[in-house]
Coordinates of C-alpha atoms and ligand atoms in Angstrom, one line a residue:
M1 CA 37.1 6.7 6.8
D2 CA 36.7 7.2 3.8
V3 CA 34.9 5.6 0.8
T4 CA 38.0 4.4 -0.3
T5 CA 39.1 3.3 3.0
A6 CA 36.0 1.6 3.6
R7 CA 36.3 -0.1 0.3
E8 CA 39.4 -1.5 0.3
R9 CA 38.6 -2.9 4.1
L10 CA 35.4 -4.0 3.1
E11 CA 37.6 -6.8 0.3
D12 CA 40.5 -7.6 2.9
M13 CA 37.6 -9.0 4.9
L14 CA 35.3 -10.1 1.9
V15 CA 39.3 -12.2 1.0
E16 CA 39.6 -13.2 4.4
L17 CA 35.9 -14.6 4.5
D18 CA 36.0 -16.3 1.7
R19 CA 39.6 -18.1 3.2
S20 CA 38.1 -18.7 6.5
I21 CA 34.7 -20.4 4.7
G22 CA 36.5 -23.2 2.3
V23 CA 38.2 -24.0 5.4
L24 CA 35.1 -24.5 7.8
R25 CA 33.5 -26.8 4.9
G26 CA 36.3 -28.7 4.6
D27 CA 37.5 -27.7 0.7
P28 CA 40.5 -29.6 0.5
V29 CA 42.9 -26.8 -1.5
A30 CA 41.7 -24.4 1.0
V31 CA 42.7 -26.3 4.2
R32 CA 45.6 -27.8 2.8
E33 CA 46.9 -23.3 2.2
Y34 CA 45.6 -22.3 5.7
S35 CA 47.4 -25.2 7.5
A36 CA 49.9 -27.0 5.5
A37 CA 51.7 -28.3 8.9
D38 CA 48.7 -30.0 9.9
A39 CA 45.6 -30.1 8.2
G40 CA 42.4 -30.4 9.8
S41 CA 43.4 -30.9 12.8
D42 CA 41.1 -28.1 14.0
L43 CA 37.9 -29.2 12.5
T44 CA 37.7 -32.6 14.6
D45 CA 35.3 -30.3 16.6
N46 CA 32.3 -30.5 13.6
D47 CA 29.1 -28.4 15.8
R48 CA 32.1 -26.0 16.3
A49 CA 33.4 -25.7 13.2
Q50 CA 29.2 -25.2 12.1
A51 CA 29.0 -22.6 13.8
M52 CA 31.9 -21.0 12.7
L53 CA 30.8 -21.6 10.1
T54 CA 27.5 -20.0 9.9
V55 CA 28.7 -16.7 11.6
A56 CA 31.4 -16.3 9.3
T57 CA 28.5 -17.1 6.1
A58 CA 26.4 -14.6 7.9
Q59 CA 29.3 -12.3 8.2
R60 CA 30.4 -12.5 4.7
Q61 CA 27.1 -11.3 3.6
A62 CA 27.0 -8.3 5.4
V63 CA 30.3 -7.6 4.1
V64 CA 28.6 -8.4 0.6
E65 CA 25.7 -5.9 1.2
A66 CA 28.6 -3.1 2.3
I67 CA 30.2 -3.7 -0.7
K68 CA 27.3 -2.8 -2.9
R69 CA 26.2 0.3 -0.4
V70 CA 29.7 1.7 -1.6
E71 CA 28.8 1.7 -5.1
E72 CA 25.9 2.7 -4.8
G73 CA 26.8 5.5 -3.0
V74 CA 24.8 4.9 0.3
Y75 CA 27.8 3.6 2.4
G76 CA 28.2 5.0 5.9
R77 CA 24.1 5.6 5.6
C78 CA 21.9 3.9 8.2
V79 CA 19.7 1.6 6.0
D80 CA 16.9 2.0 8.3
C81 CA 16.6 5.4 9.4
A82 CA 19.6 6.9 6.9
R83 CA 21.1 9.0 9.1
Q84 CA 24.6 8.8 8.8
V85 CA 26.2 5.4 11.0
P86 CA 29.1 7.3 13.3
E87 CA 32.7 7.4 12.8
G88 CA 34.0 4.9 14.9
R89 CA 31.4 2.8 14.4
L90 CA 32.6 2.1 11.2
E91 CA 35.5 2.0 12.1
A92 CA 35.0 -0.8 14.2
R93 CA 32.6 -3.0 11.8
P94 CA 33.1 -1.7 8.5
E95 CA 30.2 -3.8 7.3
A96 CA 27.8 -2.2 9.8
A97 CA 24.7 -1.3 7.8
R98 CA 22.8 0.5 11.0
C99 CA 23.2 3.1 13.9
V100 CA 23.5 1.4 16.6
Q101 CA 19.8 3.2 17.8
C102 CA 18.3 0.4 14.9
Q103 CA 20.8 -2.2 15.3
G104 CA 19.2 -2.2 19.0
K105 CA 15.8 -2.3 18.2
R106 CA 16.1 -5.3 15.5
E107 CA 18.0 -7.0 17.6
R108 CA 15.2 -6.5 20.3
R109 CA 12.5 -8.1 18.0
R110 CA 14.3 -11.1 16.9
Ligands
LIG201 ZN1 19.8 3.6 12.2

């Protein structure tokens, strides 16, 4: 995947995430756009909305950082070991910051 494609995909993801986050926060404009027919019916389960908001916010942060790496010309390289992140992994998760090994190490440390 070339950097231009990666950037486009990341920017699409950012727009999508911003919309989801707006809906989850109960932003009236976003909710209206998202679900004109039955606004907010999904949001009655507050815990679920809160969990989704946490995930969406973390992913948004990852996407923002990936766009920054595109701008800095280091996109596609693992932020820990600086090796090339495999193409297939970037295809599946364009916002991935680490190769599988470093991500695994990081998750085990938590
Ligand atoms: Zn690595």
